[in-house]
Coordinates of C-alpha atoms in Angstrom, one line a residue:
M1 CA 16.7 -1.8 2.4
P2 CA 16.2 -4.6 5.0
F3 CA 16.0 -8.1 3.5
Q4 CA 12.8 -8.8 5.3
F5 CA 11.1 -5.8 3.7
L6 CA 12.3 -6.8 0.2
Q7 CA 11.1 -10.4 0.8
S8 CA 7.6 -9.1 1.9
L9 CA 7.5 -6.8 -1.1
D10 CA 8.3 -9.8 -3.4
E11 CA 5.6 -11.9 -1.8
M12 CA 3.0 -9.1 -2.2
L13 CA 3.9 -8.4 -5.8
F14 CA 4.3 -11.8 -7.2
T15 CA 2.1 -14.0 -5.1
N16 CA -1.0 -11.9 -4.8
I17 CA -0.6 -9.6 -7.8
D18 CA -4.4 -9.0 -8.4
I19 CA -5.1 -8.0 -4.8
T20 CA -1.9 -6.1 -4.4
G21 CA -2.6 -4.1 -7.6
S22 CA -6.1 -3.3 -6.4
I23 CA -4.8 -2.2 -3.0
L24 CA -2.1 0.0 -4.6
A25 CA -4.6 1.5 -7.0
L26 CA -7.0 2.4 -4.2
I27 CA -4.2 3.9 -2.1
F28 CA -3.3 6.2 -4.9
Q29 CA -6.9 6.9 -5.7
H30 CA -7.6 8.0 -2.0
L31 CA -4.4 10.1 -2.0
A32 CA -5.3 11.7 -5.3
K33 CA -8.6 12.9 -3.9
D34 CA -7.0 14.6 -0.9
Q35 CA -4.8 17.6 -1.8
A36 CA -4.3 18.6 1.8
M37 CA -2.9 15.2 2.6
Q38 CA -0.6 15.4 -0.5
K39 CA 0.8 18.7 0.8
K40 CA 1.4 17.2 4.3
L41 CA 3.1 14.1 2.8
R42 CA 5.3 16.3 0.6
A43 CA 6.3 18.4 3.6
E44 CA 7.0 15.3 5.7
I45 CA 9.1 13.6 3.0
S46 CA 11.0 16.9 2.4
A47 CA 11.8 17.1 6.1
H48 CA 13.1 13.6 6.2
R49 CA 15.2 14.0 3.0
A50 CA 16.8 17.1 4.6
Q51 CA 18.1 15.0 7.5
P52 CA 21.7 13.7 7.4
G53 CA 21.9 10.0 6.6
Y54 CA 18.5 9.9 5.0
T55 CA 17.6 6.8 3.0
V56 CA 14.4 5.9 1.3
G57 CA 14.5 2.5 3.0
D58 CA 14.7 3.9 6.4
Y59 CA 11.8 6.3 5.8
I60 CA 9.5 3.6 4.3
S61 CA 10.2 1.1 7.1
K62 CA 9.2 3.6 9.8
Q63 CA 5.8 3.0 11.3
N64 CA 5.3 6.5 12.8
T65 CA 5.2 8.5 9.6
L66 CA 2.2 10.2 7.9
L67 CA 2.9 7.9 4.9
H68 CA 2.5 4.8 7.0
F69 CA -0.7 6.1 8.7
S70 CA -2.2 7.2 5.4
L71 CA -1.6 3.7 3.9
L72 CA -3.2 2.1 7.0
E73 CA -6.2 4.4 6.7
S74 CA -6.6 3.7 3.0
I75 CA -6.7 0.0 3.7
R76 CA -9.1 0.5 6.6
V77 CA -11.5 2.6 4.4
T78 CA -11.4 0.1 1.5
P79 CA -10.3 -3.4 2.8
A80 CA -8.6 -5.7 0.3
M81 CA -11.3 -8.3 0.4
S82 CA -14.3 -5.9 -0.1
P83 CA -16.2 -6.3 -3.4
S84 CA -15.3 -2.8 -4.4
A85 CA -11.6 -3.4 -3.9
L86 CA -11.5 -6.6 -5.8
G87 CA -13.6 -5.7 -8.8
D88 CA -13.4 -8.5 -11.4
S89 CA -11.2 -10.6 -9.1
T90 CA -14.3 -11.7 -7.1
F91 CA -15.3 -13.9 -10.1
L92 CA -11.9 -15.7 -9.8
L93 CA -12.3 -16.1 -6.0
T94 CA -15.7 -17.6 -6.3
R95 CA -14.7 -19.9 -9.2
Q96 CA -11.6 -21.0 -7.3
R97 CA -13.8 -22.0 -4.3
S98 CA -16.0 -24.1 -6.5
W99 CA -13.0 -26.0 -7.9
T100 CA -11.9 -27.3 -4.5

């Protein structure tokens, strides 16, 4: 996998773990509700895996896949900073503002 991708993933996971966890949970929740999308994603992933020279890193880094667009749509539908996405983290954000 490209170094830049791994560095971004590290930053997401370890710097903003509350928000990242919420975003990932919501992405999986949206995907779990849509069985038609699950079938389309499986078909797309299977088609990519059948190609010679396929690697997971190449597939994930592409920005023209159904996976990429479904992740963007999930984030659009439930933005990271919305109260429903943050849940209990909103308390921490408001407390943190009052400490500065």
